[in-house]
Amino acid sequence: MNVLVIGSGAREHALCRSLSLDPAVTALHCAPGNAGIAEVAELHQVDALDGEAVAALAKELGAELVVVGPEAPLVAGVADAVREAGIPVFGPSKEAAQLEGSKAFAKDVMAGAGVPTARSYVCTTAEEIAEALDAFGAPYVVKDDGLAAGKGVVVTDDLDAATAHALACERVVIEEFLDGPEVSLFAITDGETVVPLQPAQDFKRALDGDEGPNTGGMGAYSPLPWADPKLVEEVMETVLQPTVDEMRRRGTRFSGLLYAGLAITSRGVRVIEFNARFGDPETQVVLARLKTPLAGVLKAAATGTLEDLDPLRWSDDAAVTVVIASHNYPGTPRTGDPITGLDAVAEQDAPHAYVLHAGTRQDGDAVVSAGGRVLSVTATGAHLTEARDRAYRAVARIGLDGSQHRGDIAAKAAAGA
């Protein structure tokens, strides 16, 4: 199979790594990719938001499957353009991607499907915002209705900060606070059949102990030793299958990756949000544990044949990923700093630990930082403690001036396991 992956982050590097290990994949391309992806796929320049350009590239390469990684191209309709060109594509249509592109749309779908979620108000005026914040009280949960690269949500006890964030959004969703730990559960679907992956937990705050500002994610781990063994089964029955069925009923068939961000509250499982693509950094740990070759699974979703697929096979190993971010992230990041130690990790830590590139680029012989989240250092082990130790050993080999990472990824789960 000849596969083209669209995107340039660590999620796309994780996808490309898994696809490169799949014996069915005879040619692997990525556009635009990054310095790490270049080691496993042939890179091509393309505007990832231009559906016609992506479709033309896929045709030129003879791609038999296109995998759209990030949310922005999906919301821009890139998958539609590729489908219209007659090429199987893993990723929902522009209309279906509104599950992520609009929080208000997602709430409407959840109401129609009977999916448990937080009570909420959609606000467009200062008066509505004030009333909604007053109705729910602190902690305030304020969500930009549109795409915001993982940074559109503010959770705060400060009424002024909540109000300021809400007023800065054209349309905002204000909802009740959900207590309890959060879980990410991905499911692959062709619009009818739904195949859940293994759950993961990510770490949104920038600093240890869940302090500091929200980020796109500073690390993740899987499996979750503390979670109810029936969690996946319950979420399939109450969230994932009903949502896919409701989307189909509306004439907006959702095929691709449905990501449910969940809160395990004192009143049961509640949906925090949906995403329309693999999450970053959870993808890094989930794919590290998947033993079934990836290409056939994605192709089955793209061609409507998931029900014929054998059950997925998973490693019993645990996986941990630690994000190394640039100076000042999640503010305006400093870029262009050289990265050292990548060869040392490859020589001394493989195959149990490896580096997935996010915001990097090649500058002559050097690899330099080119974004906020720069690298995802991922490791596997017989249990979470071993996976953590391997991940942090590899992190210690990497040099990036002014960089930051959390030191507590999966620490509580490992201690309790």
XYZ file of C-alpha atoms in Angstrom, residues 204-343:
140
model
C -2.645 19.465 29.924
C -0.972 21.855 32.369
C 2.521 23.147 31.678
C 4.069 22.449 35.083
C 4.434 19.581 37.555
C 1.500 18.962 39.870
C -0.923 20.218 37.198
C 0.145 23.818 37.771
C 0.619 26.542 35.177
C -1.317 27.360 32.010
C -3.151 24.925 29.738
C -1.094 23.540 26.843
C -1.644 21.216 23.911
C -0.407 18.403 26.200
C 2.877 17.788 28.033
C 2.843 13.987 28.197
C 0.668 10.888 28.329
C 0.573 7.255 29.380
C -1.313 4.022 28.726
C -2.746 1.737 30.101
C -4.622 3.240 33.054
C -4.212 0.801 35.971
C -6.711 2.741 38.100
C -9.546 2.727 35.548
C -12.560 0.405 35.681
C -11.858 -2.628 33.442
C -15.300 -2.081 31.860
C -14.621 1.591 31.019
C -14.092 1.047 27.282
C -17.208 -1.107 27.017
C -19.282 1.509 28.882
C -18.006 4.418 26.739
C -18.674 2.417 23.572
C -22.310 1.878 24.634
C -23.060 5.341 26.054
C -20.863 7.670 23.983
C -19.050 6.417 20.894
C -21.625 4.235 19.119
C -24.557 6.592 19.875
C -22.569 9.572 18.538
C -21.610 7.792 15.300
C -25.224 6.623 14.895
C -26.572 10.161 15.505
C -24.165 11.661 12.970
C -25.311 9.114 10.374
C -28.975 9.783 11.222
C -28.360 13.490 10.533
C -26.886 12.663 7.144
C -23.417 13.700 8.344
C -21.651 10.340 8.373
C -18.497 10.452 10.526
C -15.632 8.261 9.375
C -12.097 8.459 10.692
C -10.945 8.926 14.275
C -13.461 9.945 16.928
C -11.704 11.100 20.084
C -13.704 11.358 23.301
C -12.224 13.445 26.109
C -13.918 12.086 29.227
C -14.258 12.980 32.895
C -14.805 10.084 35.289
C -17.035 12.004 37.702
C -18.748 11.044 40.938
C -21.946 10.788 38.854
C -20.425 8.616 36.124
C -18.647 9.146 32.809
C -19.212 12.539 31.147
C -17.907 13.804 27.794
C -15.740 16.931 28.085
C -15.172 17.278 24.346
C -14.939 15.459 21.042
C -12.056 15.699 18.611
C -12.146 14.558 14.993
C -8.592 13.215 14.827
C -5.905 11.399 16.799
C -4.928 13.363 19.912
C -1.403 14.555 20.604
C 0.342 13.334 22.818
C -1.966 10.365 23.515
C -1.430 8.926 20.017
C 2.225 8.438 20.844
C 1.467 5.999 23.693
C -1.587 4.313 22.170
C 0.209 3.442 18.914
C 3.261 2.286 20.899
C 1.028 -0.474 22.336
C -0.876 -1.428 19.153
C 0.362 -4.736 17.714
C -2.093 -4.945 14.777
C -0.509 -3.386 11.655
C -1.948 0.105 11.312
C -2.415 0.605 7.556
C -5.091 -2.056 7.151
C -7.105 -0.653 10.057
C -7.086 2.897 8.650
C -7.853 1.641 5.126
C -10.817 -0.367 6.434
C -12.238 2.777 8.061
C -11.667 4.735 4.839
C -13.393 2.119 2.678
C -16.313 1.173 4.953
C -15.106 -2.355 5.731
C -14.315 -2.155 9.454
C -16.820 -4.859 10.348
C -14.642 -7.361 8.447
C -11.563 -6.519 10.513
C -10.145 -8.982 13.035
C -10.132 -7.736 16.662
C -7.198 -5.434 17.385
C -4.193 -6.941 19.157
C -2.458 -5.021 21.952
C 0.829 -5.311 23.802
C 0.633 -5.841 27.565
C 3.474 -3.324 27.904
C 2.919 0.167 29.264
C 3.921 3.285 27.334
C 4.844 6.780 28.522
C 5.568 9.896 26.461
C 7.200 13.053 27.806
C 6.971 16.264 25.779
C 10.017 18.521 25.575
C 8.790 22.052 24.906
C 10.663 25.165 23.867
C 11.487 28.183 26.020
C 8.372 30.220 26.965
C 5.813 27.604 25.770
C 2.764 27.865 25.800
C 3.464 31.556 25.191
C 5.264 32.613 22.019
C 7.972 29.943 21.777
C 11.607 30.596 21.002
C 12.660 28.676 17.889
C 15.875 27.954 15.987
C 17.734 26.412 18.936
C 19.881 23.364 18.050
C 18.824 19.990 19.478
C 21.507 17.554 20.668
C 21.413 13.967 21.911
C 19.057 12.488 19.309
C 21.736 10.080 18.066
